[in-house]
Amino acid sequence: MTDLIQRPRRLRKSPALRAMFEETTLSLNDLVLPIFVEEEIDDYKAVEAMPGVMRIPEKHLAREIERIANAGIRSVMTFGISHHTDETGSDAWREDGLVARMSRICKQTVPEMIVMSDTCFCEYTSHGHCGVLCEHGVDNDATLENLGKQA
């Protein structure tokens, strides 16, 4: 690099340029904590595929959201484990279904918490697939309609 006629410092001339082109930095504000909430259970359950991650009983969700907020985390994504499944996953979009209840509990407990909901049907369908099934496989049109209801 010493044989260069000009040294490329144009991206380091000012604090604004240095800030724009600096390496990526992450803080708690940039992170979203995934939380897994199961209805109709009393005790925390391990998520076997993810060591150290627990399924939170719905009745303990408010306490967990307070703990998460007190740790400085501002955003969560909820993943529900429903015990009310059917062929289309309708519990995912019902006003009194698990998705809606999780969002309400989180926002009522910590109003400033950013709450995102997983839009997937595998935990809400009786067959465990992420879409509406038909004789040829997944009915994409019906699945998209249901995703719209869930969102």
mmCIF file of C-alpha atoms in Angstrom:
data_model
loop_
_atom_site.group_PDB
_atom_site.id
_atom_site.type_symbol
_atom_site.label_atom_id
_atom_site.label_comp_id
_atom_site.label_asym_id
_atom_site.label_seq_id
_atom_site.Cartn_x
_atom_site.Cartn_y
_atom_site.Cartn_z
ATOM 1 C CA MET A 1 0.000 0.000 0.000
ATOM 2 C CA THR A 2 2.977 2.334 0.380
ATOM 3 C CA ASP A 3 3.470 2.498 -3.385
ATOM 4 C CA LEU A 4 0.076 4.133 -3.915
ATOM 5 C CA ILE A 5 0.293 7.696 -5.191
ATOM 6 C CA GLN A 6 -2.798 8.703 -3.246
ATOM 7 C CA ARG A 7 -4.042 7.099 -0.111
ATOM 8 C CA PRO A 8 -7.840 6.492 -0.132
ATOM 9 C CA ARG A 9 -8.937 8.508 2.877
ATOM 10 C CA ARG A 10 -11.993 10.089 1.323
ATOM 11 C CA LEU A 11 -14.283 7.919 3.473
ATOM 12 C CA ARG A 12 -12.528 9.041 6.659
ATOM 13 C CA LYS A 13 -12.491 12.823 6.137
ATOM 14 C CA SER A 14 -15.245 13.761 8.557
ATOM 15 C CA PRO A 15 -16.994 12.281 11.601
ATOM 16 C CA ALA A 16 -20.209 11.966 9.553
ATOM 17 C CA LEU A 17 -18.486 9.963 6.801
ATOM 18 C CA ARG A 18 -16.668 7.799 9.324
ATOM 19 C CA ALA A 19 -19.966 7.058 11.090
ATOM 20 C CA MET A 20 -21.653 6.220 7.794
ATOM 21 C CA PHE A 21 -18.984 3.739 6.697
ATOM 22 C CA GLU A 22 -17.909 2.281 10.017
ATOM 23 C CA GLU A 23 -18.258 -1.386 10.783
ATOM 24 C CA THR A 24 -21.658 -2.663 11.831
ATOM 25 C CA THR A 25 -22.421 -2.241 15.501
ATOM 26 C CA LEU A 26 -25.224 -3.934 17.383
ATOM 27 C CA SER A 27 -26.929 -3.047 20.626
ATOM 28 C CA LEU A 28 -29.932 -4.351 22.558
ATOM 29 C CA ASN A 29 -32.053 -1.937 20.502
ATOM 30 C CA ASP A 30 -31.246 -3.964 17.374
ATOM 31 C CA LEU A 31 -32.187 -7.367 18.760
ATOM 32 C CA VAL A 32 -35.496 -9.223 18.829
ATOM 33 C CA LEU A 33 -35.908 -11.945 21.448
ATOM 34 C CA PRO A 34 -37.901 -14.960 20.263
ATOM 35 C CA ILE A 35 -40.224 -16.285 22.948
ATOM 36 C CA PHE A 36 -42.194 -19.510 22.841
ATOM 37 C CA VAL A 37 -45.526 -19.481 24.646
ATOM 38 C CA GLU A 38 -47.639 -22.568 25.247
ATOM 39 C CA GLU A 39 -51.222 -22.427 26.405
ATOM 40 C CA GLU A 40 -52.738 -24.726 29.017
ATOM 41 C CA ILE A 41 -49.484 -25.761 30.706
ATOM 42 C CA ASP A 42 -48.410 -25.002 34.259
ATOM 43 C CA ASP A 43 -44.639 -25.414 34.120
ATOM 44 C CA TYR A 44 -41.886 -24.204 31.833
ATOM 45 C CA LYS A 45 -40.848 -26.820 29.264
ATOM 46 C CA ALA A 46 -37.509 -27.106 27.502
ATOM 47 C CA VAL A 47 -37.421 -26.652 23.736
ATOM 48 C CA GLU A 48 -35.370 -29.743 22.998
ATOM 49 C CA ALA A 49 -33.970 -28.452 19.703
ATOM 50 C CA MET A 50 -32.707 -25.249 21.373
ATOM 51 C CA PRO A 51 -30.725 -25.866 24.569
ATOM 52 C CA GLY A 52 -31.422 -23.230 27.212
ATOM 53 C CA VAL A 53 -34.673 -22.085 25.588
ATOM 54 C CA MET A 54 -37.933 -22.722 27.416
ATOM 55 C CA ARG A 55 -41.596 -22.754 26.469
ATOM 56 C CA ILE A 56 -43.277 -20.185 28.678
ATOM 57 C CA PRO A 57 -46.667 -21.080 30.150
ATOM 58 C CA GLU A 58 -49.170 -18.497 28.929
ATOM 59 C CA LYS A 59 -50.117 -17.726 32.533
ATOM 60 C CA HIS A 60 -46.493 -16.602 33.190
ATOM 61 C CA LEU A 61 -46.125 -14.490 30.035
ATOM 62 C CA ALA A 62 -46.722 -11.125 31.761
ATOM 63 C CA ARG A 63 -44.033 -11.875 34.352
ATOM 64 C CA GLU A 64 -41.595 -12.910 31.617
ATOM 65 C CA ILE A 65 -42.273 -9.775 29.547
ATOM 66 C CA GLU A 66 -41.538 -7.625 32.609
ATOM 67 C CA ARG A 67 -38.292 -9.535 33.190
ATOM 68 C CA ILE A 68 -37.312 -9.164 29.525
ATOM 69 C CA ALA A 69 -38.045 -5.414 29.560
ATOM 70 C CA ASN A 70 -36.082 -4.966 32.801
ATOM 71 C CA ALA A 71 -33.103 -6.609 31.076
ATOM 72 C CA GLY A 72 -33.212 -3.826 28.457
ATOM 73 C CA ILE A 73 -34.716 -5.837 25.618
ATOM 74 C CA ARG A 74 -37.261 -3.761 23.697
ATOM 75 C CA SER A 75 -38.535 -6.209 21.060
ATOM 76 C CA VAL A 76 -39.913 -9.749 21.141
ATOM 77 C CA MET A 77 -41.294 -12.158 18.568
ATOM 78 C CA THR A 78 -43.940 -14.506 19.903
ATOM 79 C CA PHE A 79 -44.233 -18.110 18.780
ATOM 80 C CA GLY A 80 -47.344 -19.830 20.055
ATOM 81 C CA ILE A 81 -47.917 -23.486 20.829
ATOM 82 C CA SER A 82 -51.677 -23.946 20.639
ATOM 83 C CA HIS A 83 -53.721 -26.822 21.999
ATOM 84 C CA HIS A 84 -56.685 -25.795 19.815
ATOM 85 C CA THR A 85 -55.779 -27.063 16.356
ATOM 86 C CA ASP A 86 -57.867 -27.723 13.267
ATOM 87 C CA GLU A 87 -57.324 -28.293 9.530
ATOM 88 C CA THR A 88 -56.879 -24.583 8.728
ATOM 89 C CA GLY A 89 -55.181 -23.282 11.886
ATOM 90 C CA SER A 90 -58.078 -20.950 12.683
ATOM 91 C CA ASP A 91 -56.933 -20.361 16.275
ATOM 92 C CA ALA A 92 -54.129 -18.258 14.762
ATOM 93 C CA TRP A 93 -56.542 -15.522 13.643
ATOM 94 C CA ARG A 94 -59.333 -15.734 16.185
ATOM 95 C CA GLU A 95 -59.732 -12.661 18.382
ATOM 96 C CA ASP A 96 -59.644 -14.908 21.446
ATOM 97 C CA GLY A 97 -56.963 -17.206 19.997
ATOM 98 C CA LEU A 98 -53.422 -17.616 21.276
ATOM 99 C CA VAL A 99 -51.784 -15.159 18.839
ATOM 100 C CA ALA A 100 -54.113 -12.336 19.879
ATOM 101 C CA ARG A 101 -53.851 -13.196 23.576
ATOM 102 C CA MET A 102 -50.039 -13.200 23.496
ATOM 103 C CA SER A 103 -49.963 -9.781 21.834
ATOM 104 C CA ARG A 104 -52.482 -8.340 24.285
ATOM 105 C CA ILE A 105 -50.636 -9.682 27.333
ATOM 106 C CA CYS A 106 -47.308 -8.313 26.110
ATOM 107 C CA LYS A 107 -48.657 -4.842 25.253
ATOM 108 C CA GLN A 108 -50.766 -4.529 28.410
ATOM 109 C CA THR A 109 -47.789 -5.510 30.562
ATOM 110 C CA VAL A 110 -45.125 -3.380 28.843
ATOM 111 C CA PRO A 111 -46.855 -0.963 26.416
ATOM 112 C CA GLU A 112 -43.579 0.255 24.908
ATOM 113 C CA MET A 113 -42.453 -3.297 24.038
ATOM 114 C CA ILE A 114 -42.335 -3.967 20.292
ATOM 115 C CA VAL A 115 -44.245 -7.205 19.766
ATOM 116 C CA MET A 116 -44.015 -9.195 16.540
ATOM 117 C CA SER A 117 -46.052 -12.331 15.944
ATOM 118 C CA ASP A 118 -44.863 -15.328 13.967
ATOM 119 C CA THR A 119 -47.127 -15.843 10.964
ATOM 120 C CA CYS A 120 -47.048 -19.586 10.546
ATOM 121 C CA PHE A 121 -49.673 -22.268 10.959
ATOM 122 C CA CYS A 122 -47.713 -25.392 11.871
ATOM 123 C CA GLU A 123 -48.513 -25.087 15.601
ATOM 124 C CA TYR A 124 -52.164 -24.286 14.875
ATOM 125 C CA THR A 125 -53.041 -26.996 12.332
ATOM 126 C CA SER A 126 -54.011 -30.548 13.202
ATOM 127 C CA HIS A 127 -51.652 -31.872 10.498
ATOM 128 C CA GLY A 128 -48.654 -29.708 11.489
ATOM 129 C CA HIS A 129 -48.104 -28.156 8.052
ATOM 130 C CA CYS A 130 -47.709 -24.419 7.512
ATOM 131 C CA GLY A 131 -50.573 -24.179 5.074
ATOM 132 C CA VAL A 132 -54.032 -25.359 4.116
ATOM 133 C CA LEU A 133 -53.837 -28.836 2.616
ATOM 134 C CA CYS A 134 -55.808 -30.064 -0.378
ATOM 135 C CA GLU A 135 -55.694 -33.223 -2.503
ATOM 136 C CA HIS A 136 -52.675 -31.889 -4.467
ATOM 137 C CA GLY A 137 -50.621 -30.669 -1.491
ATOM 138 C CA VAL A 138 -50.756 -27.130 -0.145
ATOM 139 C CA ASP A 139 -53.520 -24.810 -1.331
ATOM 140 C CA ASN A 140 -51.496 -21.615 -1.685
ATOM 141 C CA ASP A 141 -54.488 -19.339 -2.304
ATOM 142 C CA ALA A 142 -56.333 -20.537 0.801
ATOM 143 C CA THR A 143 -53.105 -20.321 2.806
ATOM 144 C CA LEU A 144 -52.504 -16.713 1.702
ATOM 145 C CA GLU A 145 -56.062 -15.796 2.647
ATOM 146 C CA ASN A 146 -55.540 -17.297 6.099
ATOM 147 C CA LEU A 147 -52.172 -15.565 6.516
ATOM 148 C CA GLY A 148 -53.962 -12.286 5.829
ATOM 149 C CA LYS A 149 -56.477 -13.077 8.558
ATOM 150 C CA GLN A 150 -53.702 -13.948 10.986
ATOM 151 C CA ALA A 151 -51.708 -10.795 10.270
#
